């Protein structure tokens, strides 16, 4: 029962994060949505370790990787934001349409 | 219901509520710190799940990330303090549909899957288990992560800075002292 | 419960000691009672209000500062035990510091005032500079002890205090603690050239809490430095707690005596010095300690 509750919380975090990442216009807010998704992954992996396989460290490693993914996402997101803001004064996803066909 | 279940349930509700607040509040500072609250709630849940190292590292990293995030939020948002209420969303209904559908599908899976029993005994010290994995059986993961982080540092710097060595040392690269906008603390 | 109260009392007492010592170092022996009188004055004066403050975030930051300082005290060994034992106590201490970082930015942001926000940004910039060397210093301690538990760190110093093989880490740790309390040479976040910076718009109980948090944090960090690098309670004749107190007070005395004589360090200069000099130095320190640990020096 407890495992399901924790995983439901993780699923809710992923859902809320997806909503944010898809609906927000500001690039920084999009990144906050993505962070929330990874936050759910963190929690799910932690629960998987405690309730499913505490004997092996694999689920713990997943938490570590999720943390690293967050750091990478943050760095690259801000770097890209600064780069397009510097060249085109754009900080909204709707205006960053270079790749639009 | 055990104490653990109650603790995890309460903290989980807090984490989700703070996560929703991120996209509800007008003030960017509040949004950032709502996200931090969500992270801290998850960190406390990991602490309750007997993972003290990962819980504390999550709290540590996310606090620093959010402090930096706050700077960027205020730099890039038109309305950082939320003194002028405004919405900056597109396709809110479709996004909400995607979010809710994902949640429902995941939840349906979570409550219908027949979860196995815990495999293996719980170690006395989860930190030691992780440390030995990182330096032993799972070392490859750490190596890849390390190289990835190095690449991230380099790529992030290259993307974010607009100045190269010709800006600093002149077109002939013969300037003895670099021409930097911020002088820095070392004699050069 | 009793232990928690003891730790709380010890942390507050240490904070008071730092405040009094600091006051004496600045104003001479006659100024010893200034901190207490200042505190009482803050409690009795009319609080000032700014235009449209973010009260929620301001209060969160103001309350978090002393709370985090006391939480950091929960992993300082007191008589061979810590209040909140876990397998990652060093990370706990570091996490409390990082949260203090965010809390002080909130203190700067909350009042909706220019100088206050300037102070908050200065604190962030300064934090970016010293956070990495400070982490490496803590990691070095963990490597030496082969554990993240503070009690293991203390028992690993049975034969040799860590300060002997880790002088750089010790200096960086003490300096980083002063920087986290934006005290001494690290006080640009609250200095007069920014009209008081972080503290400029705080009044009444808010100001008291933040000042209390700063001094408690300095005191707790000195106790932690004594535990991590000076062998905590190890020494002849005196009981365990006595030696720890003596060492803590010695660290504090040096900190106040030296810190109040150094000129203020500008945050923009500090970042470069920190990243170009201190990070490689602490990394080298970690390498030396790793080699020594492999050679069995700490066993």
Coordinates of C-alpha atoms in Angstrom, one line a residue:
Chain A
X1 CA 0.0 0.0 0.0
X2 CA 2.7 2.5 1.0
X3 CA 4.6 1.8 -2.2
X4 CA 1.6 2.6 -4.3
X5 CA 0.9 5.9 -2.3
X6 CA 4.5 7.1 -2.9
X7 CA 4.4 6.1 -6.5
X8 CA 1.1 7.9 -6.9
X9 CA 2.7 11.1 -5.5
X10 CA 5.6 10.6 -7.9
X11 CA 3.1 10.3 -10.8
X12 CA 1.3 13.4 -9.7
X13 CA 4.6 15.3 -9.6
X14 CA 5.3 14.1 -13.2
X15 CA 1.8 15.1 -14.3
X16 CA 2.0 18.6 -12.8
X17 CA 5.5 19.0 -14.2
X18 CA 4.4 18.0 -17.7
X19 CA 1.5 20.5 -17.5
X20 CA 4.0 23.2 -16.6
X21 CA 6.6 22.4 -19.2
X22 CA 4.0 22.3 -21.9
X23 CA 1.9 25.3 -21.0
X24 CA 4.4 27.9 -19.8
X25 CA 5.7 30.5 -22.3
X26 CA 8.8 31.6 -20.4
X27 CA 11.8 29.4 -20.9
X28 CA 12.7 29.5 -17.2
X29 CA 9.2 28.4 -16.3
X30 CA 9.4 25.5 -18.8
X31 CA 12.6 24.4 -17.0
X32 CA 10.9 24.5 -13.7
X33 CA 8.3 22.1 -15.1
X34 CA 11.0 19.7 -16.3
X35 CA 12.6 19.9 -12.9
X36 CA 9.3 18.8 -11.3
X37 CA 9.1 15.8 -13.7
X38 CA 12.6 14.7 -12.6
X39 CA 11.6 15.3 -9.0
X40 CA 8.9 12.7 -9.5
X41 CA 11.5 10.3 -11.0
X42 CA 13.8 10.9 -7.9
X43 CA 10.9 10.0 -5.6
X44 CA 9.9 6.9 -7.6
X45 CA 13.4 5.6 -7.7
X46 CA 13.8 6.1 -4.0
X47 CA 10.6 4.2 -3.3
X48 CA 11.6 1.5 -5.7
X49 CA 14.8 1.0 -3.7
X50 CA 13.1 0.9 -0.3
X51 CA 10.1 -1.3 -1.2
X52 CA 11.4 -3.4 -4.1
X53 CA 15.1 -4.0 -4.1
X54 CA 16.9 -2.7 -1.0
X55 CA 19.5 -5.5 -1.4
X56 CA 21.0 -4.0 -4.6
X57 CA 22.1 -0.4 -5.2
X58 CA 20.7 0.0 -8.7
X59 CA 17.7 2.1 -7.7
X60 CA 20.0 4.4 -5.7
X61 CA 22.1 4.8 -8.8
X62 CA 19.0 5.8 -10.6
X63 CA 18.4 8.6 -8.1
X64 CA 22.0 9.8 -8.6
X65 CA 21.6 9.8 -12.4
X66 CA 18.3 11.7 -12.0
X67 CA 20.1 14.3 -9.9
X68 CA 22.8 14.6 -12.5
X69 CA 20.1 15.0 -15.2
X70 CA 18.7 17.9 -13.3
X71 CA 22.0 19.6 -13.0
X72 CA 22.7 19.1 -16.8
X73 CA 19.2 20.3 -17.7
X74 CA 19.6 23.4 -15.6
X75 CA 23.1 24.3 -17.0
X76 CA 22.2 23.8 -20.6
X77 CA 18.8 25.5 -20.2
X78 CA 20.2 28.6 -18.8
X79 CA 23.1 28.6 -21.2
X80 CA 20.7 28.3 -24.2
X81 CA 18.5 31.0 -22.7
X82 CA 21.4 33.4 -22.3
X83 CA 22.6 32.7 -25.8
X84 CA 19.3 33.4 -27.5
X85 CA 18.5 36.3 -25.3
X86 CA 21.9 37.8 -26.2
X87 CA 21.4 37.5 -29.9
X88 CA 17.7 38.1 -30.3
X89 CA 16.3 39.5 -26.9
X90 CA 14.0 36.5 -26.8
X91 CA 13.1 34.8 -23.5
X92 CA 9.8 33.2 -24.6
X93 CA 9.5 29.8 -26.3
X94 CA 6.9 31.1 -28.7
X95 CA 9.4 33.5 -30.2
X96 CA 12.3 31.1 -30.5
X97 CA 11.2 29.6 -33.8
X98 CA 14.5 29.2 -35.7
X99 CA 13.7 25.5 -36.1
X100 CA 10.2 26.1 -37.3
X101 CA 9.7 24.7 -40.8
Chain B
X1 CA -1.8 2.2 8.7
X2 CA 1.8 2.5 9.8
X3 CA 3.6 5.7 10.8
X4 CA 5.8 5.5 7.7
X5 CA 2.7 5.5 5.5
X6 CA 1.2 8.6 7.2
X7 CA 4.5 10.5 7.1
X8 CA 5.0 9.7 3.4
X9 CA 1.4 10.6 2.6
X10 CA 1.5 13.9 4.3
X11 CA 4.9 14.9 2.8
X12 CA 3.8 13.7 -0.6
X13 CA 0.7 15.8 -0.4
X14 CA 2.9 18.8 0.5
X15 CA 5.3 18.0 -2.4
X16 CA 2.4 17.9 -4.9
X17 CA 0.7 21.0 -3.5
X18 CA 4.0 23.0 -3.7
X19 CA 4.5 21.7 -7.2
X20 CA 1.1 23.0 -8.2
X21 CA 1.8 26.3 -6.6
X22 CA 4.8 26.8 -8.8
X23 CA 2.4 27.4 -11.8
X24 CA -0.3 29.3 -9.7
X25 CA 1.6 32.1 -8.0
X26 CA 2.3 35.3 -9.8
X27 CA 5.6 36.1 -8.1
X28 CA 8.6 34.5 -9.7
X29 CA 10.4 34.5 -6.4
X30 CA 7.5 32.6 -4.8
X31 CA 7.3 30.2 -7.8
X32 CA 11.0 29.4 -7.4
X33 CA 10.7 28.8 -3.7
X34 CA 7.5 26.8 -4.1
X35 CA 9.6 24.5 -6.3
X36 CA 12.2 24.4 -3.6
X37 CA 9.6 23.4 -1.1
X38 CA 8.5 20.6 -3.3
X39 CA 12.1 19.4 -3.6
X40 CA 12.6 19.6 0.2
X41 CA 9.4 17.6 0.8
X42 CA 10.7 14.9 -1.6
X43 CA 14.1 15.0 0.3
X44 CA 12.3 14.4 3.6
X45 CA 10.5 11.5 2.0
X46 CA 13.8 10.0 0.9
X47 CA 15.0 10.6 4.4
X48 CA 12.0 8.6 5.7
X49 CA 12.8 5.9 3.1
X50 CA 16.2 5.3 4.8
X51 CA 18.2 7.1 2.2
X52 CA 19.9 9.9 4.2
X53 CA 22.7 10.6 1.8
X54 CA 20.6 10.9 -1.3
X55 CA 18.0 12.9 0.7
X56 CA 20.6 15.4 1.9
X57 CA 22.3 15.7 -1.4
X58 CA 18.9 16.4 -3.1
X59 CA 18.2 19.1 -0.5
X60 CA 21.7 20.6 -0.9
X61 CA 21.8 20.5 -4.7
X62 CA 18.2 21.7 -5.2
X63 CA 18.7 24.6 -2.8
X64 CA 21.7 25.8 -4.7
X65 CA 19.9 25.3 -8.0
X66 CA 16.9 27.2 -6.8
X67 CA 19.0 30.1 -5.5
X68 CA 20.6 30.4 -8.9
X69 CA 17.2 29.9 -10.5
X70 CA 15.8 32.8 -8.6
X71 CA 18.5 35.1 -10.1
X72 CA 17.6 34.0 -13.6
X73 CA 13.9 34.2 -13.0
X74 CA 14.2 37.8 -12.0
X75 CA 16.6 38.6 -14.8
X76 CA 14.4 37.2 -17.6
X77 CA 10.8 37.5 -16.4
X78 CA 8.9 40.7 -17.1
X79 CA 7.1 40.6 -13.8
X80 CA 9.4 39.0 -11.2
X81 CA 7.7 40.1 -8.0
X82 CA 4.2 39.4 -9.3
X83 CA 3.0 42.9 -8.5
X84 CA 1.1 43.1 -11.8
X85 CA -0.9 39.8 -12.2
X86 CA -0.5 38.4 -15.7
X87 CA -0.6 35.0 -17.3
X88 CA 2.1 33.7 -19.6
X89 CA 0.7 30.3 -20.8
X90 CA -0.2 28.8 -24.1
X91 CA -2.5 25.9 -24.8
X92 CA -3.2 25.5 -21.1
X93 CA -6.2 23.2 -21.7
X94 CA -4.2 20.8 -23.9
X95 CA -1.3 20.8 -21.5
X96 CA -3.6 20.1 -18.6
X97 CA -5.1 17.2 -20.6
X98 CA -1.6 15.8 -21.2
X99 CA -0.7 16.2 -17.5
X100 CA -3.9 14.6 -16.2
X101 CA -3.8 11.8 -18.7
X102 CA -0.2 10.9 -17.8
X103 CA -1.1 11.0 -14.2
X104 CA -4.1 8.7 -14.7
X105 CA -2.3 6.2 -16.9
X106 CA 0.6 6.0 -14.4
X107 CA -1.7 5.7 -11.4
X108 CA -3.7 3.0 -13.1
X109 CA -0.5 1.1 -13.7
X110 CA 0.7 1.7 -10.2
X111 CA -2.4 0.3 -8.5
X112 CA -3.0 -2.6 -10.8
X113 CA 0.5 -4.0 -11.1
X114 CA 1.3 -6.9 -8.8
X115 CA 4.4 -5.5 -7.1
X116 CA 7.0 -8.1 -6.0
X117 CA 8.2 -8.6 -2.5
X118 CA 11.4 -6.7 -1.5
X119 CA 14.4 -8.5 -3.0
X120 CA 17.2 -9.0 -0.6
X121 CA 17.8 -7.8 2.9
X122 CA 17.9 -4.0 3.6
X123 CA 21.5 -3.0 4.3
X124 CA 22.4 -1.4 7.6
X125 CA 23.9 1.6 5.9
X126 CA 22.4 2.7 2.6
X127 CA 25.1 5.3 2.1
X128 CA 27.9 2.6 2.3
X129 CA 25.9 0.5 -0.2
X130 CA 25.8 3.4 -2.6
X131 CA 29.4 4.4 -2.1
X132 CA 30.6 0.8 -2.7
X133 CA 28.5 0.6 -5.9
X134 CA 29.8 3.9 -7.2
X135 CA 33.4 2.8 -6.6
X136 CA 32.8 -0.8 -7.6
X137 CA 30.0 -2.6 -9.5
X138 CA 28.5 0.6 -10.9
X139 CA 31.7 2.6 -11.6
X140 CA 30.9 2.9 -15.3
X141 CA 27.8 4.9 -14.5
X142 CA 29.9 7.4 -12.5
X143 CA 32.5 7.6 -15.2
X144 CA 29.9 8.4 -17.8
X145 CA 28.2 10.9 -15.5
X146 CA 31.6 12.5 -14.8
X147 CA 32.4 12.9 -18.5
X148 CA 28.9 14.2 -19.1
X149 CA 29.2 16.8 -16.4
X150 CA 32.5 18.0 -17.8
X151 CA 31.0 18.3 -21.3
X152 CA 28.1 20.2 -19.7
X153 CA 30.4 22.6 -18.0
X154 CA 32.3 23.3 -21.2
X155 CA 29.2 23.5 -23.4
X156 CA 27.4 25.7 -20.9
X157 CA 30.3 28.2 -20.7
X158 CA 30.7 28.2 -24.5
X159 CA 27.0 28.9 -25.1
X160 CA 26.7 31.5 -22.3
X161 CA 29.7 33.6 -22.9
X162 CA 29.9 36.0 -25.9
X163 CA 33.6 36.8 -25.5
X164 CA 36.4 34.7 -26.9
X165 CA 40.2 35.1 -26.7
X166 CA 40.2 37.8 -29.5
X167 CA 37.9 40.0 -27.4
X168 CA 40.2 39.5 -24.4
X169 CA 43.6 39.7 -26.0
X170 CA 43.0 41.7 -29.1
X171 CA 42.9 40.7 -32.8
X172 CA 46.6 39.8 -32.8
X173 CA 46.4 38.1 -29.4
X174 CA 49.2 40.3 -28.3
X175 CA 47.6 42.2 -25.4
X176 CA 49.6 41.5 -22.3
X177 CA 46.6 42.1 -19.9
X178 CA 43.2 40.8 -21.0
X179 CA 40.5 43.4 -21.5
X180 CA 37.8 42.1 -19.2
X181 CA 34.6 43.9 -18.1
X182 CA 35.0 42.6 -14.6
X183 CA 38.6 43.0 -13.3
X184 CA 38.7 40.0 -11.1
X185 CA 40.8 39.5 -8.0
X186 CA 44.1 38.2 -9.3
X187 CA 46.9 40.4 -10.6
X188 CA 47.5 39.8 -14.3
Chain C
X1 CA 14.1 15.7 24.2
X2 CA 16.6 16.6 26.9
X3 CA 19.5 16.2 24.4
X4 CA 17.7 18.5 22.0
X5 CA 17.4 21.2 24.6
X6 CA 21.1 20.8 25.6
X7 CA 22.1 21.2 22.0
X8 CA 19.9 24.2 21.6
X9 CA 21.3 25.8 24.7
X10 CA 24.8 25.1 23.7
X11 CA 24.2 26.6 20.2
X12 CA 22.6 29.7 21.7
X13 CA 25.4 30.0 24.3
X14 CA 28.0 29.8 21.6
X15 CA 26.3 32.4 19.6
X16 CA 26.2 34.7 22.6
X17 CA 30.0 34.1 23.2
X18 CA 30.7 35.0 19.6
X19 CA 28.6 38.1 19.7
X20 CA 30.3 39.3 23.0
X21 CA 33.8 38.5 21.7
X22 CA 33.0 40.3 18.5
X23 CA 31.7 43.3 20.3
X24 CA 34.8 43.4 22.6
X25 CA 37.1 43.1 19.6
X26 CA 35.4 46.1 18.0
X27 CA 34.6 48.3 20.9
X28 CA 37.0 47.4 23.7
X29 CA 36.2 45.6 27.0
X30 CA 33.5 48.1 28.0
X31 CA 31.4 46.9 25.0
X32 CA 30.9 43.4 26.3
X33 CA 27.3 43.8 27.1
X34 CA 26.4 45.5 23.8
X35 CA 24.9 42.4 22.1
X36 CA 22.4 41.8 24.9
X37 CA 21.4 45.4 25.1
X38 CA 21.2 45.6 21.3
X39 CA 19.0 42.5 21.3
X40 CA 16.6 43.9 23.9
X41 CA 16.5 47.2 22.0
X42 CA 15.5 45.4 18.8
X43 CA 12.7 43.7 20.7
X44 CA 11.3 46.9 22.2
X45 CA 11.6 49.2 19.1
X46 CA 8.7 49.9 16.7
X47 CA 9.3 47.7 13.6
X48 CA 9.6 49.5 10.3
X49 CA 7.7 48.5 7.2
X50 CA 8.6 49.0 3.6
X51 CA 6.2 49.5 0.7
X52 CA 4.7 46.3 -0.6
X53 CA 7.0 43.8 1.0
X54 CA 6.8 40.1 0.3
X55 CA 6.0 39.3 3.9
X56 CA 5.6 35.5 3.4
X57 CA 9.1 35.1 1.9
X58 CA 10.7 37.6 4.2
X59 CA 9.4 35.8 7.3
X60 CA 10.4 32.4 5.9
X61 CA 13.9 33.7 5.4
X62 CA 14.1 35.4 8.7
X63 CA 12.9 32.4 10.7
X64 CA 15.0 30.0 8.6
X65 CA 18.3 31.7 9.4
X66 CA 18.4 30.9 13.2
X67 CA 16.6 27.5 12.7
X68 CA 19.2 26.3 10.2
X69 CA 22.0 27.5 12.4
X70 CA 20.6 25.3 15.2
X71 CA 19.9 22.4 12.8
X72 CA 23.6 22.5 11.8
X73 CA 24.4 22.1 15.5
X74 CA 22.5 18.8 15.5
X75 CA 25.4 17.0 13.9
X76 CA 28.1 18.6 16.1
X77 CA 29.4 15.8 18.4
X78 CA 28.7 16.6 22.0
X79 CA 30.4 14.2 24.3
X80 CA 31.0 11.6 21.6
X81 CA 27.4 11.7 20.4
X82 CA 25.4 13.7 17.9
X83 CA 21.8 14.7 18.2
X84 CA 20.7 13.6 14.7
X85 CA 22.8 10.6 13.8
X86 CA 22.7 9.4 10.2
X87 CA 25.2 7.9 7.7
X88 CA 25.6 11.3 6.0
X89 CA 26.2 13.8 8.8
X90 CA 28.8 15.9 6.9
X91 CA 26.3 16.3 4.1
X92 CA 23.7 17.4 6.7
X93 CA 26.0 20.2 7.8
X94 CA 26.6 21.2 4.2
X95 CA 22.9 21.1 3.4
X96 CA 22.1 23.4 6.3
X97 CA 24.7 25.8 5.0
X98 CA 23.2 25.7 1.5
X99 CA 19.7 26.3 2.8
X100 CA 21.1 29.3 4.8
X101 CA 22.2 30.6 1.4
X102 CA 18.7 30.5 0.0
X103 CA 17.2 31.9 3.3
X104 CA 19.5 34.9 3.2
X105 CA 18.6 35.7 -0.4
X106 CA 15.0 35.7 0.8
X107 CA 15.9 38.1 3.6
X108 CA 17.3 40.4 0.9
X109 CA 14.4 39.9 -1.5
X110 CA 11.5 40.2 1.0
X111 CA 11.5 43.9 2.0
X112 CA 11.2 45.1 -1.6
X113 CA 14.0 47.6 -1.1
X114 CA 17.1 48.3 -3.3
X115 CA 19.9 48.0 -0.8
X116 CA 18.4 44.9 0.8
X117 CA 18.3 43.2 -2.6
X118 CA 21.8 44.3 -3.4
X119 CA 22.9 42.6 -0.2
X120 CA 21.0 39.5 -1.2
X121 CA 22.7 39.3 -4.6
X122 CA 26.1 40.0 -3.1
X123 CA 25.6 37.1 -0.7
X124 CA 24.6 34.8 -3.6
X125 CA 27.7 35.9 -5.6
X126 CA 29.9 35.3 -2.6
X127 CA 28.3 32.0 -2.0
X128 CA 29.0 30.8 -5.5
X129 CA 32.7 31.6 -4.8
X130 CA 33.2 29.8 -1.5
X131 CA 30.6 27.0 -1.8
X132 CA 32.9 24.7 -3.9
X133 CA 36.1 25.0 -1.9
X134 CA 34.0 24.5 1.3
X135 CA 32.5 21.3 -0.1
X136 CA 35.9 20.0 -1.1
X137 CA 37.2 20.7 2.4
X138 CA 34.3 18.7 3.9
X139 CA 34.9 15.9 1.3
X140 CA 38.6 15.8 2.3
X141 CA 37.5 15.2 5.9
X142 CA 35.2 12.4 4.8
X143 CA 38.0 10.8 2.8
X144 CA 40.4 11.0 5.7
X145 CA 37.9 9.3 8.1
X146 CA 36.6 6.9 5.5
X147 CA 33.1 7.9 6.6
X148 CA 30.6 10.8 6.5
X149 CA 29.8 10.3 10.2
X150 CA 31.1 13.0 12.4
X151 CA 31.7 10.5 15.3
X152 CA 33.9 8.4 12.9
X153 CA 35.8 11.6 11.9
X154 CA 36.5 12.3 15.6
X155 CA 37.6 8.7 16.4
X156 CA 39.9 8.7 13.3
X157 CA 41.9 11.5 14.9
X158 CA 42.9 9.4 17.8
X159 CA 46.6 9.5 16.9
X160 CA 46.8 12.5 14.6
X161 CA 44.6 15.6 14.4
X162 CA 43.3 16.2 10.9
X163 CA 44.6 19.8 10.9
X164 CA 48.1 18.4 10.6
X165 CA 47.5 16.8 7.3
X166 CA 44.6 19.0 6.1
X167 CA 45.7 22.6 6.9
X168 CA 44.2 24.0 3.7
X169 CA 40.9 22.3 4.3
X170 CA 40.8 23.6 7.9
X171 CA 41.5 27.2 6.8
X172 CA 39.0 27.0 4.0
X173 CA 36.4 25.6 6.3
X174 CA 36.8 28.3 8.9
X175 CA 36.9 31.1 6.3
X176 CA 33.8 29.6 4.6
X177 CA 32.0 29.6 7.9
X178 CA 32.8 33.3 8.3
X179 CA 31.5 33.9 4.8
X180 CA 28.3 32.0 5.4
X181 CA 27.7 34.3 8.4
X182 CA 28.7 37.3 6.2
X183 CA 31.0 38.3 9.0
X184 CA 34.4 39.9 9.2
X185 CA 36.2 40.3 5.8
X186 CA 33.2 38.7 4.1
X187 CA 30.6 41.3 5.2
X188 CA 30.0 43.2 1.9
X189 CA 26.4 41.7 1.8
X190 CA 25.7 43.8 4.9
X191 CA 28.3 46.5 4.7
X192 CA 27.9 50.2 5.0
X193 CA 28.7 50.9 1.3
X194 CA 25.3 49.3 0.4
X195 CA 23.5 51.1 3.2
X196 CA 23.6 48.1 5.4
X197 CA 22.7 45.6 2.6
X198 CA 20.8 42.5 3.9
X199 CA 20.2 44.1 7.3
X200 CA 19.2 47.5 6.0
X201 CA 15.4 47.0 6.2
X202 CA 15.2 44.5 9.0
X203 CA 13.9 45.8 12.3
X204 CA 12.5 44.5 15.6
X205 CA 12.4 40.8 16.1
X206 CA 13.3 40.1 12.4
X207 CA 16.7 41.8 12.8
X208 CA 17.3 40.1 16.2
X209 CA 16.6 36.6 14.6
X210 CA 18.9 37.2 11.7
X211 CA 21.7 38.5 13.9
X212 CA 21.2 35.6 16.3
X213 CA 21.4 33.2 13.4
X214 CA 24.6 34.7 12.2
X215 CA 26.4 34.4 15.5
X216 CA 25.0 31.0 16.4
X217 CA 26.1 29.8 13.0
X218 CA 29.6 31.1 13.6
X219 CA 29.8 29.5 17.0
X220 CA 28.4 26.2 15.7
X221 CA 30.9 26.2 12.8
X222 CA 33.8 26.8 15.3
X223 CA 32.6 23.8 17.3
X224 CA 32.4 21.8 14.1
X225 CA 35.9 22.9 13.0
X226 CA 37.2 21.8 16.4
X227 CA 35.5 18.4 16.0
X228 CA 36.5 17.8 12.3
X229 CA 40.1 19.1 12.5
X230 CA 41.2 19.4 16.1
X231 CA 40.0 16.0 17.5
X232 CA 37.0 17.3 19.4
X233 CA 37.2 16.1 23.0
X234 CA 40.6 14.4 22.7
X235 CA 43.2 15.5 25.2
X236 CA 44.6 14.7 28.6
X237 CA 43.2 15.6 32.1
X238 CA 40.1 17.5 31.1
X239 CA 36.8 15.6 30.3
X240 CA 35.8 15.2 26.7
X241 CA 33.3 18.1 26.7
X242 CA 35.9 20.4 28.4
X243 CA 38.5 19.9 25.7
X244 CA 35.9 20.4 23.0
X245 CA 34.9 23.6 24.6
X246 CA 38.5 24.8 24.9
X247 CA 39.3 24.0 21.3
X248 CA 36.0 25.7 20.1
X249 CA 36.8 28.8 22.1
X250 CA 40.4 28.8 20.7
X251 CA 39.0 28.6 17.1
X252 CA 36.6 31.4 17.9
X253 CA 39.4 33.6 19.5
X254 CA 41.5 33.2 16.4
X255 CA 38.5 33.8 14.1
X256 CA 37.6 37.0 15.9
X257 CA 41.1 38.3 16.3
X258 CA 42.1 37.7 12.7
X259 CA 38.8 38.3 11.1
X260 CA 38.3 41.7 12.5
X261 CA 41.7 42.8 11.3
X262 CA 41.3 41.9 7.7
X263 CA 39.9 44.4 5.1
X264 CA 36.6 43.6 3.5
X265 CA 36.8 41.3 0.4
X266 CA 34.9 42.4 -2.6
X267 CA 32.6 39.7 -3.9
X268 CA 33.6 40.2 -7.6
X269 CA 37.3 39.7 -6.8
X270 CA 36.6 36.9 -4.4
X271 CA 34.9 34.8 -7.1
X272 CA 38.1 34.7 -9.2
X273 CA 40.4 34.1 -6.3
X274 CA 38.2 31.4 -5.1
X275 CA 37.8 29.5 -8.4
X276 CA 41.3 30.0 -9.7
X277 CA 43.3 29.6 -6.5
X278 CA 41.1 28.0 -3.8
X279 CA 39.4 25.2 -5.8
X280 CA 42.7 23.8 -7.2
X281 CA 44.3 24.1 -3.8
X282 CA 41.5 22.2 -2.0
X283 CA 41.5 19.6 -4.8
X284 CA 45.2 19.1 -4.3
X285 CA 44.5 18.8 -0.6
X286 CA 41.9 16.2 -1.3
X287 CA 44.4 14.3 -3.5
X288 CA 47.1 14.4 -0.8
X289 CA 44.7 13.1 1.8
X290 CA 43.5 10.4 -0.5
X291 CA 47.0 9.2 -1.0
X292 CA 47.7 9.3 2.7
X293 CA 44.5 7.4 3.3
X294 CA 45.6 4.7 0.9
X295 CA 48.9 4.6 2.7
X296 CA 47.1 3.9 5.9
X297 CA 48.0 7.1 7.8
X298 CA 44.5 7.5 9.2
X299 CA 44.0 3.9 10.4

